[in-house]
mmCIF file of C-alpha atoms and ligand atoms in Angstrom:
data_model
loop_
_atom_site.group_PDB
_atom_site.id
_atom_site.type_symbol
_atom_site.label_atom_id
_atom_site.label_comp_id
_atom_site.label_asym_id
_atom_site.label_seq_id
_atom_site.Cartn_x
_atom_site.Cartn_y
_atom_site.Cartn_z
ATOM 1 C CA UNK A 74 -27.904 -29.615 -29.308
ATOM 2 C CA UNK A 75 -29.161 -28.129 -32.600
ATOM 3 C CA UNK A 76 -27.831 -24.684 -31.754
ATOM 4 C CA UNK A 77 -24.240 -25.832 -31.679
ATOM 5 C CA UNK A 78 -24.421 -28.124 -34.666
ATOM 6 C CA UNK A 79 -25.609 -25.888 -37.458
ATOM 7 C CA UNK A 80 -24.721 -22.367 -38.330
ATOM 8 C CA UNK A 81 -28.091 -20.710 -38.054
ATOM 9 C CA UNK A 82 -29.162 -17.934 -40.367
ATOM 10 C CA UNK A 83 -32.173 -15.935 -39.325
ATOM 11 C CA UNK A 84 -34.168 -13.826 -41.727
ATOM 12 C CA UNK A 85 -35.109 -10.320 -40.722
ATOM 13 C CA UNK A 86 -38.501 -10.332 -39.039
ATOM 14 C CA UNK A 87 -40.752 -7.701 -40.540
ATOM 15 C CA UNK A 88 -42.340 -7.040 -37.162
ATOM 16 C CA UNK A 89 -39.167 -5.573 -35.813
ATOM 17 C CA UNK A 90 -35.832 -5.664 -37.544
ATOM 18 C CA UNK A 91 -35.106 -3.465 -40.492
ATOM 19 C CA UNK A 92 -38.078 -1.126 -40.315
ATOM 20 C CA UNK A 93 -37.229 2.433 -41.051
ATOM 21 C CA UNK A 94 -38.706 5.272 -39.084
ATOM 22 C CA UNK A 95 -41.202 6.429 -41.710
ATOM 23 C CA UNK A 96 -42.656 2.911 -41.848
ATOM 24 C CA UNK A 97 -43.152 2.782 -38.106
ATOM 25 C CA UNK A 98 -44.797 6.189 -38.123
ATOM 26 C CA UNK A 99 -47.355 5.022 -40.698
ATOM 27 C CA UNK A 100 -48.047 2.139 -38.354
ATOM 28 C CA UNK A 101 -49.368 4.550 -35.771
ATOM 29 C CA UNK A 102 -46.481 5.317 -33.454
ATOM 30 C CA UNK A 103 -46.680 8.045 -30.896
ATOM 31 C CA UNK A 104 -43.217 9.449 -31.571
ATOM 32 C CA UNK A 105 -42.726 12.593 -33.612
ATOM 33 C CA UNK A 106 -39.799 14.840 -34.387
ATOM 34 C CA UNK A 107 -40.596 16.720 -31.169
ATOM 35 C CA UNK A 108 -40.487 13.658 -28.950
ATOM 36 C CA UNK A 109 -37.794 13.211 -26.377
ATOM 37 C CA UNK A 110 -36.275 9.732 -26.669
ATOM 38 C CA UNK A 111 -35.090 8.293 -23.415
ATOM 39 C CA UNK A 112 -32.182 5.888 -23.854
ATOM 40 C CA UNK A 113 -30.923 6.393 -20.318
ATOM 41 C CA UNK A 114 -32.249 3.143 -18.851
ATOM 42 C CA UNK A 115 -31.567 -0.300 -20.242
ATOM 43 C CA UNK A 116 -35.299 -1.011 -20.421
ATOM 44 C CA UNK A 117 -35.508 -4.141 -22.608
ATOM 45 C CA UNK A 118 -38.684 -3.241 -24.529
ATOM 46 C CA UNK A 119 -36.984 -4.442 -27.719
ATOM 47 C CA UNK A 120 -38.106 -7.971 -26.792
ATOM 48 C CA UNK A 121 -41.814 -7.099 -26.826
ATOM 49 C CA UNK A 122 -42.171 -7.783 -30.558
ATOM 50 C CA UNK A 123 -40.681 -11.255 -30.097
ATOM 51 C CA UNK A 124 -42.996 -12.182 -27.242
ATOM 52 C CA UNK A 125 -46.002 -10.847 -29.154
ATOM 53 C CA UNK A 126 -45.067 -13.240 -31.929
ATOM 54 C CA UNK A 127 -44.853 -16.105 -29.424
ATOM 55 C CA UNK A 128 -48.539 -15.525 -28.615
ATOM 56 C CA UNK A 129 -49.804 -17.739 -25.799
ATOM 57 C CA UNK A 130 -46.755 -19.962 -25.504
ATOM 58 C CA UNK A 131 -45.763 -18.393 -22.197
ATOM 59 C CA UNK A 132 -49.182 -17.517 -20.844
ATOM 60 C CA UNK A 133 -49.475 -18.563 -17.215
ATOM 61 C CA UNK A 134 -52.848 -18.944 -15.520
ATOM 62 C CA UNK A 135 -52.787 -18.882 -11.721
ATOM 63 C CA UNK A 136 -56.007 -19.833 -9.927
ATOM 64 C CA UNK A 137 -56.943 -17.849 -6.829
ATOM 65 C CA UNK A 138 -56.284 -20.885 -4.648
ATOM 66 C CA UNK A 139 -52.653 -21.292 -5.742
ATOM 67 C CA UNK A 140 -49.478 -19.993 -4.086
ATOM 68 C CA UNK A 141 -50.972 -18.654 -0.882
ATOM 69 C CA UNK A 142 -48.173 -19.879 1.345
ATOM 70 C CA UNK A 143 -44.961 -17.992 2.042
ATOM 71 C CA UNK A 144 -43.117 -21.248 1.559
ATOM 72 C CA UNK A 145 -42.119 -23.097 -1.607
ATOM 73 C CA UNK A 146 -39.941 -25.969 -0.478
ATOM 74 C CA UNK A 147 -38.796 -26.219 3.135
ATOM 75 C CA UNK A 148 -36.252 -28.879 2.177
ATOM 76 C CA UNK A 149 -34.432 -26.399 -0.031
ATOM 77 C CA UNK A 150 -31.795 -24.071 1.423
ATOM 78 C CA UNK A 151 -33.601 -21.256 -0.435
ATOM 79 C CA UNK A 152 -37.013 -22.161 0.987
ATOM 80 C CA UNK A 153 -38.961 -19.601 -1.088
ATOM 81 C CA UNK A 154 -37.568 -20.794 -4.453
ATOM 82 C CA UNK A 155 -40.285 -22.417 -6.583
ATOM 83 C CA UNK A 156 -39.065 -25.871 -7.726
ATOM 84 C CA UNK A 157 -40.232 -25.186 -11.340
ATOM 85 C CA UNK A 158 -38.063 -22.078 -11.460
ATOM 86 C CA UNK A 159 -35.013 -23.896 -10.142
ATOM 87 C CA UNK A 160 -35.475 -26.579 -12.786
ATOM 88 C CA UNK A 161 -35.918 -24.052 -15.639
ATOM 89 C CA UNK A 162 -32.856 -22.077 -14.513
ATOM 90 C CA UNK A 163 -30.682 -25.189 -14.498
ATOM 91 C CA UNK A 164 -32.047 -26.337 -17.848
ATOM 92 C CA UNK A 165 -31.529 -23.012 -19.591
ATOM 93 C CA UNK A 166 -27.919 -22.748 -18.361
ATOM 94 C CA UNK A 167 -27.324 -26.303 -19.530
ATOM 95 C CA UNK A 168 -28.649 -25.707 -23.070
ATOM 96 C CA UNK A 169 -27.014 -22.273 -23.449
ATOM 97 C CA UNK A 170 -23.753 -23.423 -21.848
ATOM 98 C CA UNK A 171 -23.121 -20.081 -20.140
ATOM 99 C CA UNK A 172 -22.837 -21.232 -16.510
ATOM 100 C CA UNK A 173 -22.100 -24.274 -14.414
ATOM 101 C CA UNK A 174 -24.971 -25.048 -12.052
ATOM 102 C CA UNK A 175 -23.527 -28.278 -10.610
ATOM 103 C CA UNK A 176 -22.256 -27.761 -7.055
ATOM 104 C CA UNK A 177 -23.990 -24.376 -6.895
ATOM 105 C CA UNK A 178 -27.020 -23.418 -4.822
ATOM 106 C CA UNK A 179 -29.730 -21.411 -6.569
ATOM 107 C CA UNK A 180 -30.974 -18.355 -4.648
ATOM 108 C CA UNK A 181 -33.851 -16.402 -6.195
ATOM 109 C CA UNK A 182 -34.212 -12.656 -5.702
ATOM 110 C CA UNK A 183 -36.435 -9.723 -6.595
ATOM 111 C CA UNK A 184 -34.256 -8.886 -9.561
ATOM 112 C CA UNK A 185 -30.524 -9.359 -9.393
ATOM 113 C CA UNK A 186 -30.508 -5.961 -7.654
ATOM 114 C CA UNK A 187 -31.769 -7.605 -4.476
ATOM 115 C CA UNK A 188 -29.284 -10.451 -4.866
ATOM 116 C CA UNK A 189 -26.444 -7.967 -5.211
ATOM 117 C CA UNK A 190 -27.371 -6.542 -1.816
ATOM 118 C CA UNK A 191 -27.816 -10.040 -0.387
ATOM 119 C CA UNK A 192 -24.304 -10.900 -1.611
ATOM 120 C CA UNK A 193 -22.819 -7.782 0.018
ATOM 121 C CA UNK A 194 -24.488 -8.736 3.292
ATOM 122 C CA UNK A 195 -23.366 -12.367 3.052
ATOM 123 C CA UNK A 196 -19.746 -11.534 2.185
ATOM 124 C CA UNK A 197 -19.218 -8.806 4.771
ATOM 125 C CA UNK A 198 -17.452 -9.889 7.959
ATOM 126 C CA UNK A 199 -19.841 -9.375 10.876
ATOM 127 C CA UNK A 200 -17.092 -8.578 13.385
ATOM 128 C CA UNK A 201 -14.922 -6.070 11.462
ATOM 129 C CA UNK A 202 -14.186 -2.666 12.963
ATOM 130 C CA UNK A 203 -14.602 -0.946 9.604
ATOM 131 C CA UNK A 204 -16.993 -1.601 6.706
ATOM 132 C CA UNK A 205 -15.497 -3.788 3.962
ATOM 133 C CA UNK A 206 -14.686 -1.942 0.698
ATOM 134 C CA UNK A 207 -16.741 -2.784 -2.391
ATOM 135 C CA UNK A 208 -14.842 -2.078 -5.624
ATOM 136 C CA UNK A 209 -15.308 -2.433 -9.364
ATOM 137 C CA UNK A 210 -13.117 -1.351 -12.279
ATOM 138 C CA UNK A 211 -14.240 1.817 -14.078
ATOM 139 C CA UNK A 212 -16.372 2.234 -16.045
ATOM 140 C CA UNK A 213 -18.728 0.391 -13.643
ATOM 141 C CA UNK A 214 -22.498 -0.132 -13.595
ATOM 142 C CA UNK A 215 -23.766 3.099 -12.029
ATOM 143 C CA UNK A 216 -26.193 1.420 -9.601
ATOM 144 C CA UNK A 217 -23.427 -0.421 -7.724
ATOM 145 C CA UNK A 218 -22.155 2.728 -6.000
ATOM 146 C CA UNK A 219 -25.654 4.079 -5.341
ATOM 147 C CA UNK A 220 -27.023 0.798 -3.946
ATOM 148 C CA UNK A 221 -23.921 0.062 -1.832
ATOM 149 C CA UNK A 222 -24.011 3.381 0.003
ATOM 150 C CA UNK A 223 -27.774 3.950 0.004
ATOM 151 C CA UNK A 224 -28.387 2.822 3.610
ATOM 152 C CA UNK A 225 -24.936 3.802 4.921
ATOM 153 C CA UNK A 226 -24.362 0.272 6.134
ATOM 154 C CA UNK A 227 -21.818 -0.378 8.846
ATOM 155 C CA UNK A 228 -20.934 -3.641 7.060
ATOM 156 C CA UNK A 229 -19.775 -2.413 3.652
ATOM 157 C CA UNK A 230 -19.049 0.785 1.768
ATOM 158 C CA UNK A 231 -18.321 1.808 -1.796
ATOM 159 C CA UNK A 232 -14.560 1.800 -2.490
ATOM 160 C CA UNK A 233 -14.632 3.003 -6.115
ATOM 161 C CA UNK A 234 -12.355 1.958 -8.957
ATOM 162 C CA UNK A 235 -10.763 -1.485 -8.492
ATOM 163 C CA UNK A 236 -7.645 -0.280 -10.377
ATOM 164 C CA UNK A 237 -7.037 2.364 -7.713
ATOM 165 C CA UNK A 238 -7.784 0.149 -4.694
ATOM 166 C CA UNK A 239 -4.708 0.026 -2.467
ATOM 167 C CA UNK A 240 -5.988 -1.015 0.964
ATOM 168 C CA UNK A 241 -4.791 -4.182 2.673
ATOM 169 C CA UNK A 242 -7.179 -6.790 3.939
ATOM 170 C CA UNK A 243 -10.601 -7.956 2.882
ATOM 171 C CA UNK A 244 -12.564 -6.431 -0.002
ATOM 172 C CA UNK A 245 -15.426 -7.324 -2.308
ATOM 173 C CA UNK A 246 -14.829 -6.958 -6.049
ATOM 174 C CA UNK A 247 -17.674 -6.840 -8.552
ATOM 175 C CA UNK A 248 -16.919 -8.247 -11.974
ATOM 176 C CA UNK A 249 -19.498 -7.462 -14.620
ATOM 177 C CA UNK A 250 -18.912 -9.506 -17.738
ATOM 178 C CA UNK A 251 -19.810 -8.466 -20.373
ATOM 179 C CA UNK A 252 -19.556 -5.104 -18.731
ATOM 180 C CA UNK A 253 -22.275 -2.514 -18.367
ATOM 181 C CA UNK A 254 -21.604 0.142 -19.762
ATOM 182 C CA UNK A 255 -18.802 -0.719 -22.223
ATOM 183 C CA UNK A 256 -19.588 -4.326 -23.251
ATOM 184 C CA UNK A 257 -16.093 -5.682 -22.545
ATOM 185 C CA UNK A 258 -15.407 -9.128 -21.163
ATOM 186 C CA UNK A 259 -13.789 -8.804 -17.735
ATOM 187 C CA UNK A 260 -11.749 -10.622 -15.111
ATOM 188 C CA UNK A 261 -10.869 -9.690 -11.532
ATOM 189 C CA UNK A 262 -8.482 -6.752 -11.224
ATOM 190 C CA UNK A 263 -7.326 -6.555 -7.600
ATOM 191 C CA UNK A 264 -6.320 -10.238 -7.231
ATOM 192 C CA UNK A 265 -5.170 -10.122 -3.605
ATOM 193 C CA UNK A 266 -5.718 -12.330 -0.578
ATOM 194 C CA UNK A 267 -8.888 -11.428 1.288
ATOM 195 C CA UNK A 268 -10.768 -10.704 -1.922
ATOM 196 C CA UNK A 269 -14.333 -11.928 -2.327
ATOM 197 C CA UNK A 270 -15.673 -11.879 -5.859
ATOM 198 C CA UNK A 271 -19.187 -11.346 -7.183
ATOM 199 C CA UNK A 272 -19.597 -12.031 -10.898
ATOM 200 C CA UNK A 273 -22.520 -10.135 -12.386
ATOM 201 C CA UNK A 274 -23.304 -12.042 -15.577
ATOM 202 C CA UNK A 275 -26.543 -10.254 -16.479
ATOM 203 C CA UNK A 276 -25.384 -9.916 -20.108
ATOM 204 C CA UNK A 277 -23.642 -13.267 -20.567
ATOM 205 C CA UNK A 278 -26.256 -14.483 -23.070
ATOM 206 C CA UNK A 279 -25.798 -15.269 -26.793
ATOM 207 C CA UNK A 280 -27.750 -12.244 -28.089
ATOM 208 C CA UNK A 281 -25.125 -9.939 -26.571
ATOM 209 C CA UNK A 282 -21.840 -11.825 -26.607
ATOM 210 C CA UNK A 283 -20.174 -15.065 -27.751
ATOM 211 C CA UNK A 284 -20.596 -17.819 -25.150
ATOM 212 C CA UNK A 285 -17.022 -19.053 -24.925
ATOM 213 C CA UNK A 286 -17.287 -21.302 -21.858
ATOM 214 C CA UNK A 287 -19.608 -22.131 -18.995
ATOM 215 C CA UNK A 288 -18.816 -19.597 -16.254
ATOM 216 C CA UNK A 289 -17.898 -21.260 -12.985
ATOM 217 C CA UNK A 290 -17.439 -18.746 -10.173
ATOM 218 C CA UNK A 291 -18.252 -18.596 -6.460
ATOM 219 C CA UNK A 292 -21.175 -16.182 -6.858
ATOM 220 C CA UNK A 293 -22.783 -15.550 -10.248
ATOM 221 C CA UNK A 294 -25.748 -13.217 -10.705
ATOM 222 C CA UNK A 295 -28.273 -13.529 -13.543
ATOM 223 C CA UNK A 296 -31.589 -11.889 -14.344
ATOM 224 C CA UNK A 297 -34.562 -12.343 -16.673
ATOM 225 C CA UNK A 298 -34.420 -8.565 -17.258
ATOM 226 C CA UNK A 299 -31.683 -8.966 -19.847
ATOM 227 C CA UNK A 300 -31.876 -12.641 -20.819
ATOM 228 C CA UNK A 301 -35.542 -12.732 -21.875
ATOM 229 C CA UNK A 302 -36.519 -9.069 -21.527
ATOM 230 C CA UNK A 303 -38.921 -9.627 -18.601
ATOM 231 C CA UNK A 304 -37.537 -6.827 -16.434
ATOM 232 C CA UNK A 305 -41.013 -6.130 -15.027
ATOM 233 C CA UNK A 306 -41.214 -9.576 -13.414
ATOM 234 C CA UNK A 307 -38.280 -8.617 -11.167
ATOM 235 C CA UNK A 308 -36.730 -12.071 -11.106
ATOM 236 C CA UNK A 309 -33.014 -12.673 -10.721
ATOM 237 C CA UNK A 310 -31.059 -15.631 -9.470
ATOM 238 C CA UNK A 311 -27.680 -16.275 -7.935
ATOM 239 C CA UNK A 312 -25.615 -19.440 -8.408
ATOM 240 C CA UNK A 313 -23.634 -19.775 -5.202
ATOM 241 C CA UNK A 314 -20.940 -22.352 -4.454
ATOM 242 C CA UNK A 315 -20.537 -21.923 -0.715
ATOM 243 C CA UNK A 316 -23.435 -23.246 1.344
ATOM 244 C CA UNK A 317 -23.009 -20.731 4.175
ATOM 245 C CA UNK A 318 -22.898 -17.794 1.765
ATOM 246 C CA UNK A 319 -26.051 -19.090 0.043
ATOM 247 C CA UNK A 320 -27.732 -19.426 3.467
ATOM 248 C CA UNK A 321 -26.812 -15.865 4.412
ATOM 249 C CA UNK A 322 -28.098 -14.519 1.096
ATOM 250 C CA UNK A 323 -31.350 -16.396 1.706
ATOM 251 C CA UNK A 324 -31.517 -14.877 5.207
ATOM 252 C CA UNK A 325 -31.086 -11.388 3.770
ATOM 253 C CA UNK A 326 -34.018 -11.911 1.416
ATOM 254 C CA UNK A 327 -36.076 -13.413 4.240
ATOM 255 C CA UNK A 328 -35.535 -10.286 6.354
ATOM 256 C CA UNK A 329 -35.859 -7.917 3.411
ATOM 257 C CA UNK A 330 -38.995 -9.179 1.624
ATOM 258 C CA UNK A 331 -39.819 -12.615 3.211
ATOM 259 C CA UNK A 332 -39.149 -14.338 -0.085
ATOM 260 C CA UNK A 333 -39.898 -13.493 -3.700
ATOM 261 C CA UNK A 334 -43.270 -13.248 -5.483
ATOM 262 C CA UNK A 335 -44.449 -16.711 -6.497
ATOM 263 C CA UNK A 336 -46.485 -15.328 -9.405
ATOM 264 C CA UNK A 337 -43.310 -13.824 -10.819
ATOM 265 C CA UNK A 338 -41.343 -16.984 -10.190
ATOM 266 C CA UNK A 339 -43.939 -19.133 -11.977
ATOM 267 C CA UNK A 340 -43.976 -16.789 -14.949
ATOM 268 C CA UNK A 341 -40.189 -16.757 -15.129
ATOM 269 C CA UNK A 342 -40.150 -20.554 -14.827
ATOM 270 C CA UNK A 343 -42.514 -20.799 -17.797
ATOM 271 C CA UNK A 344 -40.583 -18.317 -19.944
ATOM 272 C CA UNK A 345 -37.195 -19.907 -19.215
ATOM 273 C CA UNK A 346 -38.645 -23.371 -19.755
ATOM 274 C CA UNK A 347 -40.059 -22.400 -23.164
ATOM 275 C CA UNK A 348 -36.706 -20.911 -24.109
ATOM 276 C CA UNK A 349 -34.831 -24.032 -23.040
ATOM 277 C CA UNK A 350 -37.280 -26.165 -25.081
ATOM 278 C CA UNK A 351 -36.820 -23.971 -28.146
ATOM 279 C CA UNK A 352 -33.036 -24.301 -27.905
ATOM 280 C CA UNK A 353 -33.255 -28.066 -27.592
ATOM 281 C CA UNK A 354 -35.790 -28.707 -30.334
ATOM 282 C CA UNK A 355 -34.466 -29.113 -33.862
ATOM 283 C CA UNK A 356 -37.960 -28.231 -35.174
ATOM 284 C CA UNK A 357 -37.829 -24.704 -33.819
ATOM 285 C CA UNK A 358 -37.324 -22.148 -36.600
ATOM 286 C CA UNK A 359 -34.336 -19.962 -35.805
ATOM 287 C CA UNK A 360 -36.459 -16.833 -35.656
ATOM 288 C CA UNK A 361 -38.451 -18.479 -32.837
ATOM 289 C CA UNK A 362 -35.381 -18.793 -30.672
ATOM 290 C CA UNK A 363 -35.107 -15.759 -28.411
ATOM 291 C CA UNK A 364 -31.308 -15.703 -28.551
ATOM 292 C CA UNK A 365 -31.154 -15.921 -32.358
ATOM 293 C CA UNK A 366 -33.861 -13.306 -32.613
ATOM 294 C CA UNK A 367 -32.171 -11.047 -30.074
ATOM 295 C CA UNK A 368 -28.818 -11.384 -31.780
ATOM 296 C CA UNK A 369 -30.301 -10.541 -35.173
ATOM 297 C CA UNK A 370 -31.907 -7.358 -33.889
ATOM 298 C CA UNK A 371 -28.810 -6.382 -31.921
ATOM 299 C CA UNK A 372 -26.520 -6.951 -34.916
ATOM 300 C CA UNK A 373 -28.772 -4.891 -37.188
ATOM 301 C CA UNK A 374 -28.854 -2.053 -34.665
ATOM 302 C CA UNK A 375 -25.102 -2.119 -34.084
ATOM 303 C CA UNK A 376 -24.453 -2.146 -37.831
ATOM 304 C CA UNK A 377 -26.724 0.872 -38.304
ATOM 305 C CA UNK A 378 -25.071 2.696 -35.422
ATOM 306 C CA UNK A 379 -21.561 1.937 -36.667
ATOM 307 C CA UNK A 380 -22.548 3.102 -40.173
ATOM 308 C CA UNK A 381 -23.756 6.447 -38.868
ATOM 309 C CA UNK A 382 -20.876 6.950 -36.420
ATOM 310 C CA UNK A 383 -18.415 6.056 -39.196
ATOM 311 C CA UNK A 384 -19.577 9.014 -41.291
ATOM 312 C CA UNK A 385 -17.440 11.481 -39.356
ATOM 313 C CA UNK A 386 -14.879 11.578 -36.552
ATOM 314 C CA UNK A 387 -17.332 13.218 -34.169
ATOM 315 C CA UNK A 388 -18.240 10.070 -32.224
ATOM 316 C CA UNK A 389 -16.449 6.794 -31.625
ATOM 317 C CA UNK A 390 -17.441 3.351 -30.387
ATOM 318 C CA UNK A 391 -15.514 0.443 -28.845
ATOM 319 C CA UNK A 392 -14.483 -2.458 -31.094
ATOM 320 C CA UNK A 393 -15.000 -6.060 -30.026
ATOM 321 C CA UNK A 394 -13.017 -9.105 -31.136
ATOM 322 C CA UNK A 395 -14.860 -11.998 -32.790
ATOM 323 C CA UNK A 396 -14.860 -15.135 -30.694
ATOM 324 C CA UNK A 397 -16.172 -18.641 -31.101
ATOM 325 C CA UNK A 398 -19.643 -18.910 -29.603
ATOM 326 C CA UNK A 399 -20.317 -22.458 -28.443
ATOM 327 C CA UNK A 400 -24.052 -21.819 -28.486
ATOM 328 C CA UNK A 401 -24.219 -20.469 -32.052
ATOM 329 C CA UNK A 402 -21.591 -22.928 -33.268
ATOM 330 C CA UNK A 403 -19.590 -20.249 -35.080
ATOM 331 C CA UNK A 404 -17.457 -17.143 -34.584
ATOM 332 C CA UNK A 405 -19.664 -14.236 -33.563
ATOM 333 C CA UNK A 406 -19.259 -10.625 -32.555
ATOM 334 C CA UNK A 407 -20.394 -8.875 -29.408
ATOM 335 C CA UNK A 408 -23.484 -6.709 -29.725
ATOM 336 C CA UNK A 409 -23.745 -5.169 -26.248
ATOM 337 C CA UNK A 410 -26.995 -3.983 -24.726
ATOM 338 C CA UNK A 411 -25.461 -0.504 -24.415
ATOM 339 C CA UNK A 412 -23.358 1.611 -26.733
ATOM 340 C CA UNK A 413 -20.496 3.260 -24.851
ATOM 341 C CA UNK A 414 -20.123 6.244 -27.129
ATOM 342 C CA UNK A 415 -17.387 8.840 -26.984
ATOM 343 C CA UNK A 416 -17.624 12.410 -28.243
ATOM 344 C CA UNK A 417 -14.420 13.490 -29.954
ATOM 345 C CA UNK A 418 -13.155 16.902 -31.131
ATOM 346 C CA UNK A 419 -13.594 19.483 -28.384
ATOM 347 C CA UNK A 420 -16.953 18.318 -27.113
ATOM 348 C CA UNK A 421 -16.640 17.924 -23.354
ATOM 349 C CA UNK A 422 -20.182 16.956 -22.407
ATOM 350 C CA UNK A 423 -21.580 14.324 -24.718
ATOM 351 C CA UNK A 424 -24.822 13.802 -22.752
ATOM 352 C CA UNK A 425 -25.541 17.522 -22.994
ATOM 353 C CA UNK A 426 -24.905 17.581 -26.736
ATOM 354 C CA UNK A 427 -27.342 14.700 -27.245
ATOM 355 C CA UNK A 428 -29.890 16.185 -24.827
ATOM 356 C CA UNK A 429 -29.934 19.233 -27.085
ATOM 357 C CA UNK A 430 -31.276 16.923 -29.797
ATOM 358 C CA UNK A 431 -33.848 15.398 -27.406
ATOM 359 C CA UNK A 432 -31.853 12.221 -26.849
ATOM 360 C CA UNK A 433 -31.490 11.313 -23.168
ATOM 361 C CA UNK A 434 -28.460 9.171 -22.380
ATOM 362 C CA UNK A 435 -26.446 8.506 -19.207
ATOM 363 C CA UNK A 436 -23.245 10.502 -18.781
ATOM 364 C CA UNK A 437 -19.963 8.629 -18.438
ATOM 365 C CA UNK A 438 -19.435 10.380 -15.104
ATOM 366 C CA UNK A 439 -22.137 8.204 -13.572
ATOM 367 C CA UNK A 440 -19.962 5.170 -14.341
ATOM 368 C CA UNK A 441 -16.840 6.639 -12.743
ATOM 369 C CA UNK A 442 -15.583 7.721 -16.202
ATOM 370 C CA UNK A 443 -15.713 11.151 -17.921
ATOM 371 C CA UNK A 444 -18.367 13.342 -19.522
ATOM 372 C CA UNK A 445 -16.961 12.792 -23.016
ATOM 373 C CA UNK A 446 -18.593 9.342 -22.787
ATOM 374 C CA UNK A 447 -22.250 8.417 -22.708
ATOM 375 C CA UNK A 448 -24.065 5.133 -22.339
ATOM 376 C CA UNK A 449 -26.893 4.641 -24.809
ATOM 377 C CA UNK A 450 -29.462 1.865 -24.463
ATOM 378 C CA UNK A 451 -29.540 -0.419 -27.510
ATOM 379 C CA UNK A 452 -32.527 -2.437 -26.259
ATOM 380 C CA UNK A 453 -35.351 0.067 -26.658
ATOM 381 C CA UNK A 454 -38.246 -0.285 -29.114
ATOM 382 C CA UNK A 455 -37.542 -0.027 -32.852
ATOM 383 C CA UNK A 456 -39.173 3.357 -33.249
ATOM 384 C CA UNK A 457 -37.043 4.886 -30.490
ATOM 385 C CA UNK A 458 -33.867 3.334 -31.795
ATOM 386 C CA UNK A 459 -34.567 4.430 -35.372
ATOM 387 C CA UNK A 460 -35.316 7.975 -34.269
ATOM 388 C CA UNK A 461 -32.047 7.976 -32.321
ATOM 389 C CA UNK A 462 -30.175 6.965 -35.485
ATOM 390 C CA UNK A 463 -31.957 9.666 -37.527
ATOM 391 C CA UNK A 464 -31.041 12.337 -34.995
ATOM 392 C CA UNK A 465 -27.458 11.170 -34.652
ATOM 393 C CA UNK A 466 -27.099 11.407 -38.406
ATOM 394 C CA UNK A 467 -28.569 14.911 -38.385
ATOM 395 C CA UNK A 468 -26.138 16.022 -35.634
ATOM 396 C CA UNK A 469 -23.214 14.778 -37.682
ATOM 397 C CA UNK A 470 -24.432 16.351 -40.913
ATOM 398 C CA UNK A 471 -24.905 19.729 -39.213
ATOM 399 C CA UNK A 472 -21.540 19.522 -37.476
ATOM 400 C CA UNK A 473 -19.793 18.657 -40.736
ATOM 401 C CA UNK A 474 -21.438 21.581 -42.496
ATOM 402 C CA UNK A 475 -20.259 24.025 -39.838
ATOM 403 C CA UNK A 476 -16.958 22.229 -39.156
ATOM 404 C CA UNK A 477 -17.775 21.962 -35.436
HETATM 405 N N1 LIG B 752 -26.557 -5.947 -13.137
HETATM 406 C C1 LIG B 752 -26.315 -5.264 -14.252
HETATM 407 C C2 LIG B 752 -24.928 -5.257 -14.800
HETATM 408 C C3 LIG B 752 -27.341 -4.560 -14.878
HETATM 409 O O1 LIG B 752 -27.074 -3.850 -15.977
HETATM 410 C C4 LIG B 752 -28.638 -4.588 -14.328
HETATM 411 C C5 LIG B 752 -29.794 -3.871 -14.969
HETATM 412 N N2 LIG B 752 -29.524 -2.698 -15.594
HETATM 413 C C6 LIG B 752 -28.828 -5.292 -13.165
HETATM 414 C C7 LIG B 752 -27.769 -5.972 -12.591
HETATM 415 C C8 LIG B 752 -30.166 -5.286 -12.481
HETATM 416 O O2 LIG B 752 -30.973 -6.283 -12.941
HETATM 417 P P1 LIG B 752 -32.419 -6.561 -12.322
HETATM 418 O O3 LIG B 752 -33.407 -5.933 -13.233
HETATM 419 O O4 LIG B 752 -32.522 -8.047 -12.310
HETATM 420 O O5 LIG B 752 -32.471 -6.009 -10.932
#
């Protein structure tokens, strides 16, 4: 594969990377110094510029007569999975080298959010007297707790921090790697008999982290939301080793939404197929590869953020070790989709401090951590990110002046 053979250098694309805020404003943005910038959600609008550049490469035309049936392939365990999507998923994992698909069943879901719930249903014992505990090490992705307890299921319930879990018997542990919110690579924590593991690998893609080996776990969750930026298509997939677990997950989706939108599946199949082609073709310029492009933008943003944060001791950021990325063919750093930022000195509520400067972030408390931390989306549009950097700089300059 070309990607692993040559060290690829991508030039800054003028459409996105490296623009400063005044340039974007001249180009007719809607943001001003009064605008509130919302970096609470990990909405991947950063990728829009890339897909605009790709023009019609991923355009999908669906005639009115196509995809009327509920069914996609009755011979497949996941009967509503479009064969083109299954093929693209397998191909993209093969070329990126981030997951083993052999001996795994593919289950498609309406985002990996639906698959997460399908996995909880499939892994919960149906005859237990008490709901099974669902745990994850702090800081954990804030939706896990909310989604787990939303319907007050009798099958499962949120059990909180995996480090503090001390019950005997069965449990479900969620392992998010790289982790949302802090970007760290993770392994299971509890490691006891009766444990059932769900690996959420939404961010295990080369733009965010070095791909060190193909992941090979019992249940692995992926999504186009973070891999290609197509969050609006609501397509996720699970790679599931055990046939009965895959069947139960499929049953959950059958009862929940009777399958998954075929229009979305066909679009995702096209996008993932184009990406797999671009990784395999030696003729593809590096800037046309979504992972190279994504990594370039992410590295520029992280460098800017680290520069600004480094100007005082007011904020701090996690450090990540360089590792060999098999996809890039060289040692690379992690550039997570979120910055897990800590307020130092005597600032107790970091989200509040930033809100005062019209920057909306998500408080560390939502992730089971403390209010000195915030999670900041790094995958917004350029103009939002650049305004965030400007404001962060201003906060630091003011605080230095007044010795806050
Ligand atoms: N898992 C993690 C760790 C996430 O961060 C997200 C999105 N923020 C999801 C799952 C949900 O992905 P989807 O859009 O596919 O439902």
